[in-house]
Amino acid sequence: MTIWKRDITIFSYETLWRASQTALDMAKVNDKRIRSDHLAINSILTGFFAFEGFLNFVGEEIASEVWKNERKFFSGPDYKGVVGKVEYLFTKFPNKELKKGEEPYQTFERIKRTRDLLAHNRVKKYEEISKSENFSFEPHWEEFETPKKVQLSLEKLKEFAEIIRVESEKLLVEDYQLSHLHYPVFSGPIANAEGKGIG
């Protein structure tokens, strides 16, 4: 019987992106038991988690010295959190400017803001004066409460991730053909393995 020794890599962000798309697809199903608004918010959050995972993958590929102490580095004053990771990665791209006032960065910021509001959730209280006998309902995630809004936003987030991927691919030290950076963003395999029989 052969015994195998393998090095396995699992790209969790690929699975998260696919989960985001599954929730979005389910939200479009016309069934009274399905809450499309619930699935829409699930989709946008899971899509953002995938984006965050993708940033960490890219960082490990092109700036491994920084990502070895990622938590410490990205909690400092210069580059903070996920926004700091984006900003830092763009310092590595010599011919690409981070345009914060334009799309797709603006969509990234809106999704991040919603993610932060939900991750550090507080009861939302507000006052209104209205002629309607029904009160309004404006949750923290109102901007992403429909599958259509989410789909458009996820397309912009994917566009932003692809810009980062393309620029990062140019920086590969070794043009290893199996590098996950060679795959269009969120379209690569969810895992790979290399190994050999050892006995």
PDB file of C-alpha atoms in Angstrom:
ATOM      1  CA  MET A   1       0.000   0.000   0.000  1.00  0.00           C
ATOM      2  CA  THR A   2       1.361   3.422  -1.000  1.00  0.00           C
ATOM      3  CA  ILE A   3       1.612   6.167   1.595  1.00  0.00           C
ATOM      4  CA  TRP A   4       1.275   9.704   0.286  1.00  0.00           C
ATOM      5  CA  LYS A   5       2.842  12.861   1.550  1.00  0.00           C
ATOM      6  CA  ARG A   6       1.094  16.008   0.302  1.00  0.00           C
ATOM      7  CA  ASP A   7       1.285  19.764   0.686  1.00  0.00           C
ATOM      8  CA  ILE A   8      -2.268  21.070   0.554  1.00  0.00           C
ATOM      9  CA  THR A   9      -3.449  24.656   0.123  1.00  0.00           C
ATOM     10  CA  ILE A  10      -7.086  25.627   0.664  1.00  0.00           C
ATOM     11  CA  PHE A  11      -8.202  28.980  -0.677  1.00  0.00           C
ATOM     12  CA  SER A  12     -11.056  29.694   1.742  1.00  0.00           C
ATOM     13  CA  TYR A  13     -11.877  32.998   0.071  1.00  0.00           C
ATOM     14  CA  GLU A  14     -12.850  31.094  -3.084  1.00  0.00           C
ATOM     15  CA  THR A  15     -15.394  29.081  -1.099  1.00  0.00           C
ATOM     16  CA  LEU A  16     -16.697  32.201   0.642  1.00  0.00           C
ATOM     17  CA  TRP A  17     -17.205  33.955  -2.700  1.00  0.00           C
ATOM     18  CA  ARG A  18     -19.107  30.955  -4.050  1.00  0.00           C
ATOM     19  CA  ALA A  19     -21.216  30.882  -0.870  1.00  0.00           C
ATOM     20  CA  SER A  20     -21.987  34.562  -1.413  1.00  0.00           C
ATOM     21  CA  GLN A  21     -23.126  33.838  -4.958  1.00  0.00           C
ATOM     22  CA  THR A  22     -25.241  30.878  -3.782  1.00  0.00           C
ATOM     23  CA  ALA A  23     -27.050  33.084  -1.255  1.00  0.00           C
ATOM     24  CA  LEU A  24     -27.628  35.679  -3.956  1.00  0.00           C
ATOM     25  CA  ASP A  25     -29.020  33.053  -6.333  1.00  0.00           C
ATOM     26  CA  MET A  26     -31.301  31.688  -3.617  1.00  0.00           C
ATOM     27  CA  ALA A  27     -32.552  35.207  -2.883  1.00  0.00           C
ATOM     28  CA  LYS A  28     -33.890  35.382  -6.434  1.00  0.00           C
ATOM     29  CA  VAL A  29     -36.099  32.314  -5.984  1.00  0.00           C
ATOM     30  CA  ASN A  30     -39.781  33.201  -5.842  1.00  0.00           C
ATOM     31  CA  ASP A  31     -40.944  31.324  -2.766  1.00  0.00           C
ATOM     32  CA  LYS A  32     -42.879  32.776   0.163  1.00  0.00           C
ATOM     33  CA  ARG A  33     -40.618  30.900   2.598  1.00  0.00           C
ATOM     34  CA  ILE A  34     -37.501  32.668   1.288  1.00  0.00           C
ATOM     35  CA  ARG A  35     -36.590  36.085   2.663  1.00  0.00           C
ATOM     36  CA  SER A  36     -34.660  37.724  -0.138  1.00  0.00           C
ATOM     37  CA  ASP A  37     -33.567  40.580   2.144  1.00  0.00           C
ATOM     38  CA  HIS A  38     -32.019  38.112   4.598  1.00  0.00           C
ATOM     39  CA  LEU A  39     -30.167  36.288   1.840  1.00  0.00           C
ATOM     40  CA  ALA A  40     -29.073  39.574   0.267  1.00  0.00           C
ATOM     41  CA  ILE A  41     -27.360  40.728   3.468  1.00  0.00           C
ATOM     42  CA  ASN A  42     -25.850  37.263   3.907  1.00  0.00           C
ATOM     43  CA  SER A  43     -24.490  37.509   0.371  1.00  0.00           C
ATOM     44  CA  ILE A  44     -22.928  40.957   0.742  1.00  0.00           C
ATOM     45  CA  LEU A  45     -21.252  40.079   4.054  1.00  0.00           C
ATOM     46  CA  THR A  46     -19.921  36.745   2.834  1.00  0.00           C
ATOM     47  CA  GLY A  47     -18.674  38.443  -0.331  1.00  0.00           C
ATOM     48  CA  PHE A  48     -16.822  40.993   1.777  1.00  0.00           C
ATOM     49  CA  PHE A  49     -15.304  38.235   3.922  1.00  0.00           C
ATOM     50  CA  ALA A  50     -14.085  36.639   0.683  1.00  0.00           C
ATOM     51  CA  PHE A  51     -12.534  39.949  -0.354  1.00  0.00           C
ATOM     52  CA  GLU A  52     -10.751  40.231   3.009  1.00  0.00           C
ATOM     53  CA  GLY A  53      -9.432  36.682   2.628  1.00  0.00           C
ATOM     54  CA  PHE A  54      -8.259  37.477  -0.882  1.00  0.00           C
ATOM     55  CA  LEU A  55      -6.329  40.516   0.403  1.00  0.00           C
ATOM     56  CA  ASN A  56      -4.573  38.291   2.943  1.00  0.00           C
ATOM     57  CA  PHE A  57      -3.678  35.775   0.239  1.00  0.00           C
ATOM     58  CA  VAL A  58      -2.254  38.525  -1.976  1.00  0.00           C
ATOM     59  CA  GLY A  59      -0.339  40.008   0.944  1.00  0.00           C
ATOM     60  CA  GLU A  60       1.236  36.654   1.741  1.00  0.00           C
ATOM     61  CA  GLU A  61       2.210  36.279  -1.930  1.00  0.00           C
ATOM     62  CA  ILE A  62       3.777  39.697  -2.577  1.00  0.00           C
ATOM     63  CA  ALA A  63       4.554  41.119   0.886  1.00  0.00           C
ATOM     64  CA  SER A  64       5.152  38.081   3.066  1.00  0.00           C
ATOM     65  CA  GLU A  65       7.507  39.987   5.387  1.00  0.00           C
ATOM     66  CA  VAL A  66       4.642  42.319   6.376  1.00  0.00           C
ATOM     67  CA  TRP A  67       2.006  39.588   6.545  1.00  0.00           C
ATOM     68  CA  LYS A  68       4.136  37.546   8.975  1.00  0.00           C
ATOM     69  CA  ASN A  69       3.174  40.150  11.597  1.00  0.00           C
ATOM     70  CA  GLU A  70      -0.047  41.225   9.918  1.00  0.00           C
ATOM     71  CA  ARG A  71      -2.092  41.914  13.057  1.00  0.00           C
ATOM     72  CA  LYS A  72       0.555  44.165  14.546  1.00  0.00           C
ATOM     73  CA  PHE A  73       1.415  45.938  11.296  1.00  0.00           C
ATOM     74  CA  PHE A  74      -2.213  46.687  10.385  1.00  0.00           C
ATOM     75  CA  SER A  75      -3.167  47.940  13.832  1.00  0.00           C
ATOM     76  CA  GLY A  76      -0.600  50.729  13.716  1.00  0.00           C
ATOM     77  CA  PRO A  77      -1.161  54.356  12.733  1.00  0.00           C
ATOM     78  CA  ASP A  78      -0.031  54.126   9.096  1.00  0.00           C
ATOM     79  CA  TYR A  79      -2.105  51.234   7.773  1.00  0.00           C
ATOM     80  CA  LYS A  80      -5.125  50.238   9.824  1.00  0.00           C
ATOM     81  CA  GLY A  81      -7.416  47.271   9.241  1.00  0.00           C
ATOM     82  CA  VAL A  82      -8.717  46.153   5.877  1.00  0.00           C
ATOM     83  CA  VAL A  83      -8.518  49.685   4.457  1.00  0.00           C
ATOM     84  CA  GLY A  84      -4.865  49.783   5.508  1.00  0.00           C
ATOM     85  CA  LYS A  85      -4.256  46.474   3.751  1.00  0.00           C
ATOM     86  CA  VAL A  86      -5.658  47.886   0.523  1.00  0.00           C
ATOM     87  CA  GLU A  87      -3.616  51.070   0.900  1.00  0.00           C
ATOM     88  CA  TYR A  88      -0.450  49.120   1.630  1.00  0.00           C
ATOM     89  CA  LEU A  89      -0.895  46.786  -1.338  1.00  0.00           C
ATOM     90  CA  PHE A  90      -1.267  49.775  -3.639  1.00  0.00           C
ATOM     91  CA  THR A  91       2.107  51.072  -2.426  1.00  0.00           C
ATOM     92  CA  LYS A  92       3.536  47.926  -4.008  1.00  0.00           C
ATOM     93  CA  PHE A  93       2.006  48.661  -7.424  1.00  0.00           C
ATOM     94  CA  PRO A  94       4.368  51.137  -9.128  1.00  0.00           C
ATOM     95  CA  ASN A  95       2.058  52.058 -12.008  1.00  0.00           C
ATOM     96  CA  LYS A  96      -1.337  51.900 -10.304  1.00  0.00           C
ATOM     97  CA  GLU A  97      -2.886  54.650  -8.219  1.00  0.00           C
ATOM     98  CA  LEU A  98      -5.518  53.953  -5.571  1.00  0.00           C
ATOM     99  CA  LYS A  99      -8.386  56.247  -6.536  1.00  0.00           C
ATOM    100  CA  LYS A 100     -10.431  56.501  -3.363  1.00  0.00           C
ATOM    101  CA  GLY A 101     -12.923  58.969  -4.800  1.00  0.00           C
ATOM    102  CA  GLU A 102     -13.925  56.664  -7.659  1.00  0.00           C
ATOM    103  CA  GLU A 103     -15.441  53.269  -8.303  1.00  0.00           C
ATOM    104  CA  PRO A 104     -14.792  50.507  -7.508  1.00  0.00           C
ATOM    105  CA  TYR A 105     -13.154  51.790  -4.301  1.00  0.00           C
ATOM    106  CA  GLN A 106     -16.318  53.676  -3.311  1.00  0.00           C
ATOM    107  CA  THR A 107     -18.332  50.438  -3.348  1.00  0.00           C
ATOM    108  CA  PHE A 108     -15.641  48.734  -1.258  1.00  0.00           C
ATOM    109  CA  GLU A 109     -15.980  51.522   1.330  1.00  0.00           C
ATOM    110  CA  ARG A 110     -19.799  51.287   1.413  1.00  0.00           C
ATOM    111  CA  ILE A 111     -19.739  47.536   1.927  1.00  0.00           C
ATOM    112  CA  LYS A 112     -17.043  47.852   4.585  1.00  0.00           C
ATOM    113  CA  ARG A 113     -19.093  50.472   6.435  1.00  0.00           C
ATOM    114  CA  THR A 114     -22.122  48.153   6.450  1.00  0.00           C
ATOM    115  CA  ARG A 115     -19.960  45.223   7.539  1.00  0.00           C
ATOM    116  CA  ASP A 116     -18.582  47.287  10.440  1.00  0.00           C
ATOM    117  CA  LEU A 117     -22.047  48.417  11.507  1.00  0.00           C
ATOM    118  CA  LEU A 118     -23.245  44.819  11.592  1.00  0.00           C
ATOM    119  CA  ALA A 119     -20.098  43.334  13.137  1.00  0.00           C
ATOM    120  CA  HIS A 120     -20.257  45.876  15.983  1.00  0.00           C
ATOM    121  CA  ASN A 121     -24.021  45.933  16.039  1.00  0.00           C
ATOM    122  CA  ARG A 122     -26.006  48.390  18.110  1.00  0.00           C
ATOM    123  CA  VAL A 123     -29.724  48.960  18.339  1.00  0.00           C
ATOM    124  CA  LYS A 124     -30.602  51.637  15.811  1.00  0.00           C
ATOM    125  CA  LYS A 125     -32.876  54.399  17.104  1.00  0.00           C
ATOM    126  CA  TYR A 126     -34.195  57.319  15.109  1.00  0.00           C
ATOM    127  CA  GLU A 127     -37.095  59.729  15.054  1.00  0.00           C
ATOM    128  CA  GLU A 128     -39.376  60.543  12.149  1.00  0.00           C
ATOM    129  CA  ILE A 129     -42.313  62.737  11.336  1.00  0.00           C
ATOM    130  CA  SER A 130     -44.507  61.279   8.631  1.00  0.00           C
ATOM    131  CA  LYS A 131     -47.997  61.445   7.143  1.00  0.00           C
ATOM    132  CA  SER A 132     -48.004  57.669   6.847  1.00  0.00           C
ATOM    133  CA  GLU A 133     -49.593  55.673   9.642  1.00  0.00           C
ATOM    134  CA  ASN A 134     -46.821  53.072   9.100  1.00  0.00           C
ATOM    135  CA  PHE A 135     -43.346  53.734  10.393  1.00  0.00           C
ATOM    136  CA  SER A 136     -40.319  53.541   8.127  1.00  0.00           C
ATOM    137  CA  PHE A 137     -37.853  50.704   8.364  1.00  0.00           C
ATOM    138  CA  GLU A 138     -34.250  51.766   7.769  1.00  0.00           C
ATOM    139  CA  PRO A 139     -31.848  49.065   8.973  1.00  0.00           C
ATOM    140  CA  HIS A 140     -28.068  49.399   8.948  1.00  0.00           C
ATOM    141  CA  TRP A 141     -27.980  47.321   5.780  1.00  0.00           C
ATOM    142  CA  GLU A 142     -30.703  49.150   3.851  1.00  0.00           C
ATOM    143  CA  GLU A 143     -28.307  49.873   0.997  1.00  0.00           C
ATOM    144  CA  PHE A 144     -27.937  46.106   0.457  1.00  0.00           C
ATOM    145  CA  GLU A 145     -31.431  44.810   1.193  1.00  0.00           C
ATOM    146  CA  THR A 146     -32.270  43.556  -2.308  1.00  0.00           C
ATOM    147  CA  PRO A 147     -30.525  40.952  -4.465  1.00  0.00           C
ATOM    148  CA  LYS A 148     -30.207  43.462  -7.313  1.00  0.00           C
ATOM    149  CA  LYS A 149     -28.378  46.012  -5.130  1.00  0.00           C
ATOM    150  CA  VAL A 150     -26.123  43.287  -3.778  1.00  0.00           C
ATOM    151  CA  GLN A 151     -25.354  41.851  -7.189  1.00  0.00           C
ATOM    152  CA  LEU A 152     -24.246  45.227  -8.536  1.00  0.00           C
ATOM    153  CA  SER A 153     -22.123  45.889  -5.459  1.00  0.00           C
ATOM    154  CA  LEU A 154     -20.481  42.470  -5.536  1.00  0.00           C
ATOM    155  CA  GLU A 155     -19.613  42.987  -9.203  1.00  0.00           C
ATOM    156  CA  LYS A 156     -17.822  46.230  -8.235  1.00  0.00           C
ATOM    157  CA  LEU A 157     -16.054  44.507  -5.329  1.00  0.00           C
ATOM    158  CA  LYS A 158     -14.924  41.738  -7.680  1.00  0.00           C
ATOM    159  CA  GLU A 159     -13.719  44.366 -10.167  1.00  0.00           C
ATOM    160  CA  PHE A 160     -11.642  45.968  -7.395  1.00  0.00           C
ATOM    161  CA  ALA A 161     -10.202  42.589  -6.381  1.00  0.00           C
ATOM    162  CA  GLU A 162      -9.299  41.869 -10.012  1.00  0.00           C
ATOM    163  CA  ILE A 163      -7.357  45.150 -10.240  1.00  0.00           C
ATOM    164  CA  ILE A 164      -5.397  44.059  -7.167  1.00  0.00           C
ATOM    165  CA  ARG A 165      -4.854  40.563  -8.596  1.00  0.00           C
ATOM    166  CA  VAL A 166      -3.575  41.820 -11.956  1.00  0.00           C
ATOM    167  CA  GLU A 167      -1.126  44.224 -10.327  1.00  0.00           C
ATOM    168  CA  SER A 168       0.005  41.565  -7.840  1.00  0.00           C
ATOM    169  CA  GLU A 169       0.568  38.988 -10.563  1.00  0.00           C
ATOM    170  CA  LYS A 170       3.100  41.369 -12.143  1.00  0.00           C
ATOM    171  CA  LEU A 171       5.110  41.224  -8.891  1.00  0.00           C
ATOM    172  CA  LEU A 172       5.473  37.457  -8.638  1.00  0.00           C
ATOM    173  CA  VAL A 173       9.132  36.757  -7.972  1.00  0.00           C
ATOM    174  CA  GLU A 174       8.912  33.315  -9.490  1.00  0.00           C
ATOM    175  CA  ASP A 175       6.485  32.877 -12.354  1.00  0.00           C
ATOM    176  CA  TYR A 176       5.173  29.642 -10.970  1.00  0.00           C
ATOM    177  CA  GLN A 177       2.412  28.578 -13.352  1.00  0.00           C
ATOM    178  CA  LEU A 178       0.271  27.104 -10.596  1.00  0.00           C
ATOM    179  CA  SER A 179       0.247  30.307  -8.547  1.00  0.00           C
ATOM    180  CA  HIS A 180      -3.304  31.123  -7.653  1.00  0.00           C
ATOM    181  CA  LEU A 181      -2.645  34.704  -8.751  1.00  0.00           C
ATOM    182  CA  HIS A 182      -2.793  33.490 -12.361  1.00  0.00           C
ATOM    183  CA  TYR A 183      -6.525  32.771 -12.050  1.00  0.00           C
ATOM    184  CA  PRO A 184      -9.056  35.563 -12.540  1.00  0.00           C
ATOM    185  CA  VAL A 185     -10.219  36.606  -9.086  1.00  0.00           C
ATOM    186  CA  PHE A 186     -12.761  34.303  -7.398  1.00  0.00           C
ATOM    187  CA  SER A 187     -12.545  31.876 -10.333  1.00  0.00           C
ATOM    188  CA  GLY A 188      -9.713  29.597  -9.299  1.00  0.00           C
ATOM    189  CA  PRO A 189      -9.819  26.215  -7.624  1.00  0.00           C
ATOM    190  CA  ILE A 190     -10.765  26.115  -3.963  1.00  0.00           C
ATOM    191  CA  ALA A 191      -7.717  23.984  -3.149  1.00  0.00           C
ATOM    192  CA  ASN A 192      -4.656  22.324  -4.605  1.00  0.00           C
ATOM    193  CA  ALA A 193      -2.292  19.628  -3.486  1.00  0.00           C
ATOM    194  CA  GLU A 194       1.164  18.461  -4.498  1.00  0.00           C
ATOM    195  CA  GLY A 195       2.647  15.261  -3.267  1.00  0.00           C
ATOM    196  CA  LYS A 196       4.313  11.988  -3.921  1.00  0.00           C
ATOM    197  CA  GLY A 197       4.199   8.435  -2.809  1.00  0.00           C
ATOM    198  CA  ILE A 198       6.744   7.853  -0.044  1.00  0.00           C
ATOM    199  CA  GLY A 199       6.364   4.199   0.599  1.00  0.00           C
TER     200      GLY A 199
END
